[in-house]
C-alpha cells in the first residue's frame, strides 16, 4: 500500500450505503504488514446467494480452488480476505491453510465450512500461517457492522494507492435495491475471467444461477477489458453476494437472468463493475496516464478485442505514452502482431481526437506541436480504424513508467 496516491485517483469517493444482510469488520492480523489492517471479514445473513468467476491461470491459488469447489452450494455466510500473502504455489500447506481458515471462520460465524468463501492477495510462494486468524475472526464476527466499505477496501490493498469502492441504487419491482462493490489491484493485471480481487454485495433477491449468469456476462466488457501489464494473477477472484433482504420491501424474487424485471438492475450492476475496473486501471503501478484504446472497423468484436489488447499490452506503446510521444508506429506494430485481419493501407490512427495516420501513411494534416500538446493530458484516447467490418471494442490500460519497475523490483523486499 503506497503512501503516495495515484494522480489518476477519482476526485470523489462515494458515500457507501449499508446493505441489509451484510456486516463488515477488519483487523490487523500481522500476515505480512505492520501497523495496518490486513484481514477483512464480511458476514452475510442466512440464505445469501453467491456467484463467482476466477482466474484461468493453470497455477491458481489455494483460495481460488476452495471457492470454486464451494460455489456449487450456491449459498454464503461469510467472506474472509487477507492481504500480504497470496497463499499461492504453497502446495499441501496452502490447502491446509484454507481449510483451517474456513474452520475458524465457520465457528466464529456459526455456519458450515461450505458457506465460507476465501480470498488472499500478496506475495506468491510464501506459506500462510492460518493460526493468525484464530481469535481474530471470532472477534470480528462479534463486532462486524453494516457499514464501512472504505475500511474494508483498505484492508485488502497491497500495492494499491487508494481504496476502490463503487455503489448504485436502482428499483427492482417496487422496491429500492442497492449494489455495493470494492476491488483491489494495481499490478499483475490482465484478467482472464474477472479481476484481481473484487466483491459485490446487493440486497436484491436473486437466485445463485441467475446471479452467476449476470456476473459472467458483466465482466466481459469491464474487468476483462482492463490490462496493466499483461500478466494474469494466480489469485484473480470476483465474488457477488445477494442477501435477498429487499424481498421484505416488495422486490420480486428472481430465478432467471433473462427476467425482464432485471433490466434496470443489470445496467446498474454492470455500471458498478465498470466503475471498479476503471479504478484499477487508474491505479496501475506507477501510472501517470489512463489510456483508452478503441478499435473499430474490425472483422468481428472478438478480433477488435485482440487487437486492442495487443496495443494495450505493448511495452513500446505504453512507454511512448509515458514519454508523451504520439508514436503511431508502435501502434501499427501492435496491430500487425495481433494475428488478426488488418490491411495496412486502410489503417487510420488518432490520439486524443487528432488523426495522426490515415490510409496506411502519416496524415497529410499532421502537426507535431498539436499532437505533442495533446499527449500531455492525463487521459489518452487512442483510436484505431481498420476499415474491414463492423467489429468494435474498447479496453483500458495505463502508461508504463520507471516507477513500475521500481515497485516490482522491490516487491518482496
mmCIF file of C-alpha atoms in Angstrom:
data_model
loop_
_atom_site.group_PDB
_atom_site.id
_atom_site.type_symbol
_atom_site.label_atom_id
_atom_site.label_comp_id
_atom_site.label_asym_id
_atom_site.label_seq_id
_atom_site.Cartn_x
_atom_site.Cartn_y
_atom_site.Cartn_z
ATOM 1 C CA UNK A 1 0.000 0.000 0.000
ATOM 2 C CA UNK A 2 1.635 3.194 -1.187
ATOM 3 C CA UNK A 3 1.657 6.416 0.828
ATOM 4 C CA UNK A 4 1.547 8.384 -2.438
ATOM 5 C CA UNK A 5 -1.878 8.355 -4.075
ATOM 6 C CA UNK A 6 -2.028 7.942 -7.847
ATOM 7 C CA UNK A 7 -2.614 11.240 -9.677
ATOM 8 C CA UNK A 8 -5.328 9.387 -11.596
ATOM 9 C CA UNK A 9 -7.324 8.527 -8.478
ATOM 10 C CA UNK A 10 -11.008 9.561 -8.539
ATOM 11 C CA UNK A 11 -11.512 13.034 -7.111
ATOM 12 C CA UNK A 12 -14.604 11.975 -5.177
ATOM 13 C CA UNK A 13 -15.259 8.856 -3.120
ATOM 14 C CA UNK A 14 -18.930 7.828 -2.968
ATOM 15 C CA UNK A 15 -20.808 7.541 0.290
ATOM 16 C CA UNK A 16 -21.381 3.817 0.603
ATOM 17 C CA UNK A 17 -24.836 2.946 1.957
ATOM 18 C CA UNK A 18 -25.428 -0.061 4.154
ATOM 19 C CA UNK A 19 -26.888 -3.234 2.686
ATOM 20 C CA UNK A 20 -29.319 -5.272 4.758
ATOM 21 C CA UNK A 21 -27.862 -8.678 5.493
ATOM 22 C CA UNK A 22 -24.176 -7.670 5.182
ATOM 23 C CA UNK A 23 -21.872 -6.799 8.088
ATOM 24 C CA UNK A 24 -18.166 -5.933 7.789
ATOM 25 C CA UNK A 25 -15.141 -5.821 10.089
ATOM 26 C CA UNK A 26 -11.365 -5.507 9.642
ATOM 27 C CA UNK A 27 -8.334 -6.217 11.795
ATOM 28 C CA UNK A 28 -4.543 -6.336 11.972
ATOM 29 C CA UNK A 29 -3.526 -9.995 11.955
ATOM 30 C CA UNK A 30 0.148 -9.445 11.104
ATOM 31 C CA UNK A 31 0.037 -11.619 7.988
ATOM 32 C CA UNK A 32 2.894 -9.614 6.435
ATOM 33 C CA UNK A 33 2.310 -5.919 7.049
ATOM 34 C CA UNK A 34 2.758 -3.991 10.272
ATOM 35 C CA UNK A 35 0.586 -1.211 11.672
ATOM 36 C CA UNK A 36 -2.222 -1.633 9.148
ATOM 37 C CA UNK A 37 -5.321 -3.752 8.709
ATOM 38 C CA UNK A 38 -4.822 -6.869 6.618
ATOM 39 C CA UNK A 39 -7.902 -9.031 7.225
ATOM 40 C CA UNK A 40 -11.498 -8.449 6.175
ATOM 41 C CA UNK A 41 -14.481 -10.452 7.393
ATOM 42 C CA UNK A 42 -17.841 -9.972 5.710
ATOM 43 C CA UNK A 43 -20.751 -11.741 7.399
ATOM 44 C CA UNK A 44 -23.958 -12.383 5.448
ATOM 45 C CA UNK A 45 -27.397 -13.430 6.630
ATOM 46 C CA UNK A 46 -28.677 -16.948 6.089
ATOM 47 C CA UNK A 47 -29.910 -17.614 2.564
ATOM 48 C CA UNK A 48 -27.439 -15.277 0.844
ATOM 49 C CA UNK A 49 -26.796 -16.353 -2.755
ATOM 50 C CA UNK A 50 -23.236 -16.368 -4.101
ATOM 51 C CA UNK A 51 -21.694 -16.326 -7.576
ATOM 52 C CA UNK A 52 -18.093 -16.134 -8.675
ATOM 53 C CA UNK A 53 -15.618 -16.007 -11.523
ATOM 54 C CA UNK A 54 -11.947 -16.815 -11.124
ATOM 55 C CA UNK A 55 -8.569 -16.758 -12.791
ATOM 56 C CA UNK A 56 -7.968 -19.132 -15.690
ATOM 57 C CA UNK A 57 -4.346 -19.470 -14.624
ATOM 58 C CA UNK A 58 -3.151 -23.064 -14.587
ATOM 59 C CA UNK A 59 -1.393 -22.256 -11.312
ATOM 60 C CA UNK A 60 -4.322 -20.978 -9.203
ATOM 61 C CA UNK A 61 -4.046 -20.157 -5.518
ATOM 62 C CA UNK A 62 -5.446 -22.415 -2.807
ATOM 63 C CA UNK A 63 -8.302 -19.961 -2.023
ATOM 64 C CA UNK A 64 -9.340 -19.955 -5.694
ATOM 65 C CA UNK A 65 -9.574 -23.740 -5.655
ATOM 66 C CA UNK A 66 -11.526 -23.598 -2.384
ATOM 67 C CA UNK A 67 -14.059 -21.101 -3.729
ATOM 68 C CA UNK A 68 -14.565 -22.979 -6.995
ATOM 69 C CA UNK A 69 -15.453 -26.094 -5.031
ATOM 70 C CA UNK A 70 -17.796 -24.326 -2.596
ATOM 71 C CA UNK A 71 -19.548 -22.260 -5.279
ATOM 72 C CA UNK A 72 -21.602 -25.305 -6.235
ATOM 73 C CA UNK A 73 -23.568 -24.941 -2.996
ATOM 74 C CA UNK A 74 -24.812 -21.509 -4.085
ATOM 75 C CA UNK A 75 -25.026 -20.098 -0.551
ATOM 76 C CA UNK A 76 -22.642 -17.996 1.535
ATOM 77 C CA UNK A 77 -22.486 -16.834 5.143
ATOM 78 C CA UNK A 78 -19.030 -15.275 5.270
ATOM 79 C CA UNK A 79 -16.109 -13.979 3.232
ATOM 80 C CA UNK A 80 -12.558 -13.869 4.623
ATOM 81 C CA UNK A 81 -9.928 -11.856 2.745
ATOM 82 C CA UNK A 82 -6.309 -11.329 3.718
ATOM 83 C CA UNK A 83 -3.645 -9.143 2.127
ATOM 84 C CA UNK A 84 0.124 -9.592 2.130
ATOM 85 C CA UNK A 85 0.171 -13.299 1.273
ATOM 86 C CA UNK A 86 -1.470 -14.840 -1.805
ATOM 87 C CA UNK A 87 -1.399 -18.414 -0.449
ATOM 88 C CA UNK A 88 -0.463 -19.427 -3.998
ATOM 89 C CA UNK A 89 2.137 -22.015 -5.013
ATOM 90 C CA UNK A 90 2.114 -23.256 -1.441
ATOM 91 C CA UNK A 91 1.239 -26.930 -2.066
ATOM 92 C CA UNK A 92 -0.403 -29.010 0.639
ATOM 93 C CA UNK A 93 0.406 -26.328 3.193
ATOM 94 C CA UNK A 94 -1.724 -23.865 1.255
ATOM 95 C CA UNK A 95 -4.663 -26.220 1.084
ATOM 96 C CA UNK A 96 -4.366 -26.911 4.802
ATOM 97 C CA UNK A 97 -4.319 -23.167 5.467
ATOM 98 C CA UNK A 98 -7.556 -22.605 3.552
ATOM 99 C CA UNK A 99 -9.235 -25.482 5.364
ATOM 100 C CA UNK A 100 -8.134 -24.164 8.755
ATOM 101 C CA UNK A 101 -9.193 -20.601 7.918
ATOM 102 C CA UNK A 102 -12.627 -21.839 6.848
ATOM 103 C CA UNK A 103 -12.939 -23.900 10.021
ATOM 104 C CA UNK A 104 -12.099 -20.920 12.220
ATOM 105 C CA UNK A 105 -14.461 -18.646 10.293
ATOM 106 C CA UNK A 106 -17.326 -21.149 10.337
ATOM 107 C CA UNK A 107 -17.038 -21.470 14.095
ATOM 108 C CA UNK A 108 -16.938 -17.702 14.506
ATOM 109 C CA UNK A 109 -19.982 -17.084 12.320
ATOM 110 C CA UNK A 110 -21.963 -20.198 13.230
ATOM 111 C CA UNK A 111 -22.303 -21.889 9.847
ATOM 112 C CA UNK A 112 -20.876 -24.736 7.796
ATOM 113 C CA UNK A 113 -17.409 -24.552 6.235
ATOM 114 C CA UNK A 114 -19.049 -24.887 2.831
ATOM 115 C CA UNK A 115 -20.626 -21.448 3.327
ATOM 116 C CA UNK A 116 -17.249 -19.762 3.872
ATOM 117 C CA UNK A 117 -15.518 -18.069 0.928
ATOM 118 C CA UNK A 118 -11.860 -17.095 0.938
ATOM 119 C CA UNK A 119 -9.525 -14.810 -0.985
ATOM 120 C CA UNK A 120 -5.868 -13.956 -0.481
ATOM 121 C CA UNK A 121 -3.597 -11.436 -2.178
ATOM 122 C CA UNK A 122 0.081 -10.654 -1.888
ATOM 123 C CA UNK A 123 3.359 -12.498 -2.287
ATOM 124 C CA UNK A 124 3.276 -15.829 -4.146
ATOM 125 C CA UNK A 125 5.114 -18.848 -2.742
ATOM 126 C CA UNK A 126 5.124 -17.922 0.934
ATOM 127 C CA UNK A 127 3.250 -20.239 3.347
ATOM 128 C CA UNK A 128 0.250 -18.599 5.013
ATOM 129 C CA UNK A 129 0.057 -19.102 8.772
ATOM 130 C CA UNK A 130 -3.686 -19.533 9.222
ATOM 131 C CA UNK A 131 -3.338 -19.788 13.002
ATOM 132 C CA UNK A 132 -3.083 -15.983 12.952
ATOM 133 C CA UNK A 133 -6.800 -15.932 12.169
ATOM 134 C CA UNK A 134 -7.625 -17.803 15.378
ATOM 135 C CA UNK A 135 -9.233 -15.377 17.770
ATOM 136 C CA UNK A 136 -9.148 -12.550 15.220
ATOM 137 C CA UNK A 137 -12.110 -13.879 13.226
ATOM 138 C CA UNK A 138 -14.090 -14.601 16.384
ATOM 139 C CA UNK A 139 -13.670 -11.004 17.494
ATOM 140 C CA UNK A 140 -14.537 -9.674 14.030
ATOM 141 C CA UNK A 141 -17.699 -11.777 13.863
ATOM 142 C CA UNK A 142 -18.877 -10.175 17.110
ATOM 143 C CA UNK A 143 -18.014 -6.594 16.122
ATOM 144 C CA UNK A 144 -18.992 -6.661 12.428
ATOM 145 C CA UNK A 145 -21.347 -3.852 11.461
ATOM 146 C CA UNK A 146 -23.396 -2.954 8.381
ATOM 147 C CA UNK A 147 -21.064 -0.227 7.443
ATOM 148 C CA UNK A 148 -17.607 0.836 6.474
ATOM 149 C CA UNK A 149 -16.904 -0.367 2.939
ATOM 150 C CA UNK A 150 -13.992 2.064 2.616
ATOM 151 C CA UNK A 151 -12.216 0.496 5.601
ATOM 152 C CA UNK A 152 -12.912 -2.927 4.113
ATOM 153 C CA UNK A 153 -11.405 -1.880 0.784
ATOM 154 C CA UNK A 154 -8.308 -0.542 2.547
ATOM 155 C CA UNK A 155 -7.729 -3.825 4.370
ATOM 156 C CA UNK A 156 -7.374 -5.785 1.118
ATOM 157 C CA UNK A 157 -4.894 -3.405 -0.563
ATOM 158 C CA UNK A 158 -1.334 -4.405 -1.482
ATOM 159 C CA UNK A 159 0.477 -2.036 -3.887
ATOM 160 C CA UNK A 160 -2.759 -0.093 -4.407
ATOM 161 C CA UNK A 161 -2.508 3.628 -3.701
ATOM 162 C CA UNK A 162 -6.192 4.148 -2.929
ATOM 163 C CA UNK A 163 -9.191 2.010 -1.870
ATOM 164 C CA UNK A 164 -11.624 1.237 -4.668
ATOM 165 C CA UNK A 165 -15.363 1.325 -3.978
ATOM 166 C CA UNK A 166 -18.491 1.900 -6.049
ATOM 167 C CA UNK A 167 -22.231 1.891 -5.433
ATOM 168 C CA UNK A 168 -25.536 2.092 -7.278
ATOM 169 C CA UNK A 169 -29.194 2.159 -6.272
ATOM 170 C CA UNK A 170 -31.978 1.001 -8.556
ATOM 171 C CA UNK A 171 -35.609 -0.113 -8.492
ATOM 172 C CA UNK A 172 -36.401 -3.826 -8.661
ATOM 173 C CA UNK A 173 -40.141 -4.186 -8.854
ATOM 174 C CA UNK A 174 -41.490 -1.660 -6.367
ATOM 175 C CA UNK A 175 -38.501 -1.850 -4.064
ATOM 176 C CA UNK A 176 -35.224 0.044 -3.978
ATOM 177 C CA UNK A 177 -32.187 -2.230 -4.049
ATOM 178 C CA UNK A 178 -28.537 -1.340 -3.513
ATOM 179 C CA UNK A 179 -25.375 -2.666 -5.131
ATOM 180 C CA UNK A 180 -22.041 -2.030 -3.391
ATOM 181 C CA UNK A 181 -18.649 -3.123 -4.652
ATOM 182 C CA UNK A 182 -14.983 -2.987 -3.728
ATOM 183 C CA UNK A 183 -11.844 -4.050 -5.552
ATOM 184 C CA UNK A 184 -8.103 -4.188 -5.180
ATOM 185 C CA UNK A 185 -5.462 -4.365 -7.865
ATOM 186 C CA UNK A 186 -2.643 -2.305 -9.315
ATOM 187 C CA UNK A 187 -0.205 -4.791 -10.854
ATOM 188 C CA UNK A 188 -0.190 -8.302 -12.308
ATOM 189 C CA UNK A 189 -3.337 -7.168 -14.072
ATOM 190 C CA UNK A 190 -4.617 -8.847 -17.218
ATOM 191 C CA UNK A 191 -7.805 -10.550 -16.050
ATOM 192 C CA UNK A 192 -8.871 -13.653 -17.891
ATOM 193 C CA UNK A 193 -12.143 -14.044 -16.045
ATOM 194 C CA UNK A 194 -12.917 -11.092 -13.848
ATOM 195 C CA UNK A 195 -10.491 -9.122 -11.733
ATOM 196 C CA UNK A 196 -7.762 -9.266 -9.150
ATOM 197 C CA UNK A 197 -9.920 -9.294 -6.055
ATOM 198 C CA UNK A 198 -13.380 -7.769 -6.158
ATOM 199 C CA UNK A 199 -16.509 -8.282 -4.103
ATOM 200 C CA UNK A 200 -20.048 -7.179 -4.918
ATOM 201 C CA UNK A 201 -22.908 -7.079 -2.406
ATOM 202 C CA UNK A 202 -26.604 -6.482 -3.019
ATOM 203 C CA UNK A 203 -29.864 -6.907 -1.122
ATOM 204 C CA UNK A 204 -31.673 -7.970 -4.303
ATOM 205 C CA UNK A 205 -33.374 -11.404 -4.081
ATOM 206 C CA UNK A 206 -31.582 -13.134 -6.952
ATOM 207 C CA UNK A 207 -31.071 -16.906 -7.138
ATOM 208 C CA UNK A 208 -27.492 -18.245 -7.403
ATOM 209 C CA UNK A 209 -27.815 -19.431 -11.019
ATOM 210 C CA UNK A 210 -29.200 -16.081 -12.178
ATOM 211 C CA UNK A 211 -26.535 -14.170 -10.252
ATOM 212 C CA UNK A 212 -23.832 -16.345 -11.798
ATOM 213 C CA UNK A 213 -25.108 -15.619 -15.297
ATOM 214 C CA UNK A 214 -25.208 -11.860 -14.625
ATOM 215 C CA UNK A 215 -21.688 -11.893 -13.240
ATOM 216 C CA UNK A 216 -20.202 -13.936 -16.070
ATOM 217 C CA UNK A 217 -21.759 -11.629 -18.644
ATOM 218 C CA UNK A 218 -20.919 -8.437 -16.778
ATOM 219 C CA UNK A 219 -17.171 -8.987 -16.565
ATOM 220 C CA UNK A 220 -16.609 -9.309 -20.314
ATOM 221 C CA UNK A 221 -16.644 -5.596 -21.145
ATOM 222 C CA UNK A 222 -15.491 -4.388 -17.732
ATOM 223 C CA UNK A 223 -12.803 -6.304 -15.860
ATOM 224 C CA UNK A 224 -11.884 -8.480 -18.824
ATOM 225 C CA UNK A 225 -11.317 -5.303 -20.830
ATOM 226 C CA UNK A 226 -8.616 -3.946 -18.500
ATOM 227 C CA UNK A 227 -4.890 -4.626 -18.526
ATOM 228 C CA UNK A 228 -1.993 -3.063 -16.651
ATOM 229 C CA UNK A 229 0.942 -5.256 -17.579
ATOM 230 C CA UNK A 230 -0.418 -8.270 -19.440
ATOM 231 C CA UNK A 231 0.108 -10.653 -16.509
ATOM 232 C CA UNK A 232 -2.829 -12.658 -15.169
ATOM 233 C CA UNK A 233 -2.698 -13.313 -11.427
ATOM 234 C CA UNK A 234 -2.886 -16.708 -9.751
ATOM 235 C CA UNK A 235 -5.458 -15.262 -7.360
ATOM 236 C CA UNK A 236 -7.993 -13.357 -9.501
ATOM 237 C CA UNK A 237 -11.354 -13.638 -7.773
ATOM 238 C CA UNK A 238 -14.652 -11.826 -8.216
ATOM 239 C CA UNK A 239 -17.477 -12.854 -5.914
ATOM 240 C CA UNK A 240 -21.022 -11.493 -5.816
ATOM 241 C CA UNK A 241 -23.366 -11.913 -2.860
ATOM 242 C CA UNK A 242 -27.138 -11.309 -2.893
ATOM 243 C CA UNK A 243 -28.756 -11.340 0.552
ATOM 244 C CA UNK A 244 -32.337 -11.096 -0.742
ATOM 245 C CA UNK A 245 -33.321 -8.737 2.088
ATOM 246 C CA UNK A 246 -35.125 -6.387 -0.326
ATOM 247 C CA UNK A 247 -37.813 -9.061 -0.782
ATOM 248 C CA UNK A 248 -39.267 -7.854 2.513
ATOM 249 C CA UNK A 249 -39.874 -4.481 0.856
ATOM 250 C CA UNK A 250 -41.527 -5.817 -2.272
ATOM 251 C CA UNK A 251 -38.641 -6.760 -4.545
ATOM 252 C CA UNK A 252 -39.603 -9.799 -6.646
ATOM 253 C CA UNK A 253 -37.570 -12.970 -6.276
ATOM 254 C CA UNK A 254 -35.586 -13.529 -9.454
ATOM 255 C CA UNK A 255 -34.719 -17.027 -10.640
ATOM 256 C CA UNK A 256 -33.648 -16.322 -14.247
ATOM 257 C CA UNK A 257 -31.069 -13.864 -15.563
ATOM 258 C CA UNK A 258 -33.363 -13.268 -18.554
ATOM 259 C CA UNK A 259 -36.207 -11.994 -16.332
ATOM 260 C CA UNK A 260 -37.295 -8.653 -17.904
ATOM 261 C CA UNK A 261 -37.748 -7.159 -14.448
ATOM 262 C CA UNK A 262 -33.946 -7.246 -14.101
ATOM 263 C CA UNK A 263 -33.248 -4.775 -16.918
ATOM 264 C CA UNK A 264 -32.524 -1.743 -14.721
ATOM 265 C CA UNK A 265 -30.689 -3.868 -12.161
ATOM 266 C CA UNK A 266 -28.372 -5.367 -14.788
ATOM 267 C CA UNK A 267 -27.489 -1.898 -16.062
ATOM 268 C CA UNK A 268 -26.657 -0.707 -12.556
ATOM 269 C CA UNK A 269 -24.775 -3.919 -11.730
ATOM 270 C CA UNK A 270 -22.611 -3.525 -14.826
ATOM 271 C CA UNK A 271 -22.009 0.138 -14.025
ATOM 272 C CA UNK A 272 -20.549 -0.862 -10.660
ATOM 273 C CA UNK A 273 -18.282 -3.404 -12.364
ATOM 274 C CA UNK A 274 -17.211 -0.802 -14.948
ATOM 275 C CA UNK A 275 -16.521 1.793 -12.258
ATOM 276 C CA UNK A 276 -14.346 -0.583 -10.242
ATOM 277 C CA UNK A 277 -12.437 -1.863 -13.275
ATOM 278 C CA UNK A 278 -11.642 1.709 -14.371
ATOM 279 C CA UNK A 279 -10.352 2.468 -10.883
ATOM 280 C CA UNK A 280 -7.992 -0.492 -11.215
ATOM 281 C CA UNK A 281 -6.661 0.950 -14.472
ATOM 282 C CA UNK A 282 -6.287 4.362 -12.813
ATOM 283 C CA UNK A 283 -4.205 2.779 -10.050
ATOM 284 C CA UNK A 284 -1.822 0.862 -12.300
ATOM 285 C CA UNK A 285 1.557 0.617 -10.615
ATOM 286 C CA UNK A 286 3.482 3.781 -11.376
ATOM 287 C CA UNK A 287 0.766 5.022 -13.746
ATOM 288 C CA UNK A 288 0.557 8.661 -14.711
ATOM 289 C CA UNK A 289 -1.867 8.350 -17.618
ATOM 290 C CA UNK A 290 -5.143 6.474 -18.091
ATOM 291 C CA UNK A 291 -5.301 5.081 -21.625
ATOM 292 C CA UNK A 292 -8.465 4.128 -23.506
ATOM 293 C CA UNK A 293 -7.925 2.129 -26.685
ATOM 294 C CA UNK A 294 -10.776 1.802 -29.156
ATOM 295 C CA UNK A 295 -10.556 -0.419 -32.205
ATOM 296 C CA UNK A 296 -13.283 -0.136 -34.838
ATOM 297 C CA UNK A 297 -13.833 -1.459 -38.323
ATOM 298 C CA UNK A 298 -12.579 -4.922 -37.402
ATOM 299 C CA UNK A 299 -13.999 -8.135 -38.843
ATOM 300 C CA UNK A 300 -15.602 -9.014 -35.503
ATOM 301 C CA UNK A 301 -15.815 -7.715 -31.934
ATOM 302 C CA UNK A 302 -13.530 -10.569 -30.827
ATOM 303 C CA UNK A 303 -10.955 -9.521 -33.407
ATOM 304 C CA UNK A 304 -11.188 -5.903 -32.244
ATOM 305 C CA UNK A 305 -10.624 -7.041 -28.638
ATOM 306 C CA UNK A 306 -7.460 -8.974 -29.543
ATOM 307 C CA UNK A 307 -6.042 -6.031 -31.460
ATOM 308 C CA UNK A 308 -6.919 -3.589 -28.677
ATOM 309 C CA UNK A 309 -5.241 -5.846 -26.116
ATOM 310 C CA UNK A 310 -2.174 -6.174 -28.333
ATOM 311 C CA UNK A 311 -1.845 -2.393 -28.293
ATOM 312 C CA UNK A 312 -2.650 -2.083 -24.584
ATOM 313 C CA UNK A 313 -0.082 -4.706 -23.554
ATOM 314 C CA UNK A 314 2.750 -3.409 -25.729
ATOM 315 C CA UNK A 315 5.614 -2.061 -23.577
ATOM 316 C CA UNK A 316 6.671 0.076 -26.541
ATOM 317 C CA UNK A 317 3.257 1.714 -26.847
ATOM 318 C CA UNK A 318 2.977 2.192 -23.080
ATOM 319 C CA UNK A 319 6.441 3.712 -22.683
ATOM 320 C CA UNK A 320 5.815 6.044 -25.611
ATOM 321 C CA UNK A 321 2.688 7.299 -23.831
ATOM 322 C CA UNK A 322 4.682 7.720 -20.616
ATOM 323 C CA UNK A 323 7.103 9.849 -22.632
ATOM 324 C CA UNK A 324 4.181 11.817 -24.117
ATOM 325 C CA UNK A 325 5.186 10.700 -27.596
ATOM 326 C CA UNK A 326 2.398 10.048 -30.129
ATOM 327 C CA UNK A 327 4.461 7.327 -31.770
ATOM 328 C CA UNK A 328 1.844 5.793 -34.063
ATOM 329 C CA UNK A 329 4.488 3.484 -35.495
ATOM 330 C CA UNK A 330 4.343 1.494 -32.284
ATOM 331 C CA UNK A 331 0.572 1.243 -32.596
ATOM 332 C CA UNK A 332 0.985 -0.006 -36.162
ATOM 333 C CA UNK A 333 3.417 -2.600 -34.847
ATOM 334 C CA UNK A 334 0.946 -3.782 -32.196
ATOM 335 C CA UNK A 335 -1.882 -4.030 -34.719
ATOM 336 C CA UNK A 336 0.287 -6.041 -37.087
ATOM 337 C CA UNK A 337 1.478 -8.539 -34.469
ATOM 338 C CA UNK A 338 -2.010 -9.265 -33.111
ATOM 339 C CA UNK A 339 -2.587 -12.037 -35.661
ATOM 340 C CA UNK A 340 -5.974 -10.639 -36.640
ATOM 341 C CA UNK A 341 -7.187 -9.419 -40.069
ATOM 342 C CA UNK A 342 -5.737 -5.977 -40.877
ATOM 343 C CA UNK A 343 -4.925 -4.048 -44.027
ATOM 344 C CA UNK A 344 -2.018 -1.637 -43.707
ATOM 345 C CA UNK A 345 -3.364 0.650 -46.428
ATOM 346 C CA UNK A 346 -6.768 1.050 -44.751
ATOM 347 C CA UNK A 347 -5.416 1.753 -41.285
ATOM 348 C CA UNK A 348 -6.100 5.078 -39.549
ATOM 349 C CA UNK A 349 -4.930 6.109 -36.057
ATOM 350 C CA UNK A 350 -5.739 9.042 -33.791
ATOM 351 C CA UNK A 351 -4.524 10.264 -30.399
ATOM 352 C CA UNK A 352 -6.992 12.277 -28.297
ATOM 353 C CA UNK A 353 -9.115 13.008 -31.337
ATOM 354 C CA UNK A 354 -6.214 14.115 -33.529
ATOM 355 C CA UNK A 355 -5.703 11.867 -36.543
ATOM 356 C CA UNK A 356 -2.002 11.115 -36.995
ATOM 357 C CA UNK A 357 -2.179 8.363 -39.611
ATOM 358 C CA UNK A 358 -4.578 7.765 -42.476
ATOM 359 C CA UNK A 359 -4.804 5.105 -45.197
ATOM 360 C CA UNK A 360 -1.545 3.488 -44.189
ATOM 361 C CA UNK A 361 0.570 6.659 -44.004
ATOM 362 C CA UNK A 362 1.068 9.794 -41.933
ATOM 363 C CA UNK A 363 -1.965 12.059 -42.047
ATOM 364 C CA UNK A 364 -1.416 14.959 -44.511
ATOM 365 C CA UNK A 365 -2.538 17.478 -41.862
ATOM 366 C CA UNK A 366 -0.243 16.094 -39.146
ATOM 367 C CA UNK A 367 1.030 18.793 -36.773
ATOM 368 C CA UNK A 368 3.751 17.632 -34.348
ATOM 369 C CA UNK A 369 3.247 20.546 -31.949
ATOM 370 C CA UNK A 370 -0.512 19.978 -31.749
ATOM 371 C CA UNK A 371 -0.146 16.267 -31.055
ATOM 372 C CA UNK A 372 2.658 16.780 -28.528
ATOM 373 C CA UNK A 373 0.455 19.149 -26.564
ATOM 374 C CA UNK A 374 -2.413 16.648 -26.593
ATOM 375 C CA UNK A 375 -0.136 13.908 -25.225
ATOM 376 C CA UNK A 376 0.459 15.931 -22.045
ATOM 377 C CA UNK A 377 -3.085 15.141 -20.882
ATOM 378 C CA UNK A 378 -3.578 12.700 -18.009
ATOM 379 C CA UNK A 379 -6.107 10.717 -20.069
ATOM 380 C CA UNK A 380 -5.137 9.484 -23.527
ATOM 381 C CA UNK A 381 -7.586 8.066 -26.079
ATOM 382 C CA UNK A 382 -6.114 6.004 -28.896
ATOM 383 C CA UNK A 383 -8.481 5.169 -31.739
ATOM 384 C CA UNK A 384 -7.642 2.662 -34.461
ATOM 385 C CA UNK A 385 -9.852 2.294 -37.531
ATOM 386 C CA UNK A 386 -9.252 -0.862 -39.590
ATOM 387 C CA UNK A 387 -11.822 -0.325 -42.339
ATOM 388 C CA UNK A 388 -12.638 -4.027 -42.667
ATOM 389 C CA UNK A 389 -16.021 -4.535 -40.990
ATOM 390 C CA UNK A 390 -18.310 -3.552 -38.111
ATOM 391 C CA UNK A 391 -16.390 -5.113 -35.226
ATOM 392 C CA UNK A 392 -15.652 -2.692 -32.402
ATOM 393 C CA UNK A 393 -14.229 -2.939 -28.890
ATOM 394 C CA UNK A 394 -12.613 -0.854 -26.188
ATOM 395 C CA UNK A 395 -10.091 -1.624 -23.444
ATOM 396 C CA UNK A 396 -8.438 0.355 -20.670
ATOM 397 C CA UNK A 397 -4.790 0.412 -19.677
ATOM 398 C CA UNK A 398 -2.190 2.876 -18.392
ATOM 399 C CA UNK A 399 1.299 4.040 -19.275
ATOM 400 C CA UNK A 400 4.467 2.203 -18.252
ATOM 401 C CA UNK A 401 6.834 4.271 -16.145
ATOM 402 C CA UNK A 402 10.142 3.814 -14.304
ATOM 403 C CA UNK A 403 8.159 3.603 -11.081
ATOM 404 C CA UNK A 404 6.508 0.375 -12.267
ATOM 405 C CA UNK A 405 9.965 -1.205 -12.488
ATOM 406 C CA UNK A 406 10.912 0.137 -9.057
ATOM 407 C CA UNK A 407 7.721 -1.125 -7.405
ATOM 408 C CA UNK A 408 8.075 -4.632 -8.801
ATOM 409 C CA UNK A 409 11.826 -4.781 -8.360
ATOM 410 C CA UNK A 410 11.343 -4.146 -4.633
ATOM 411 C CA UNK A 411 8.068 -6.066 -4.184
ATOM 412 C CA UNK A 412 9.413 -8.772 -1.851
ATOM 413 C CA UNK A 413 11.987 -6.570 -0.135
#
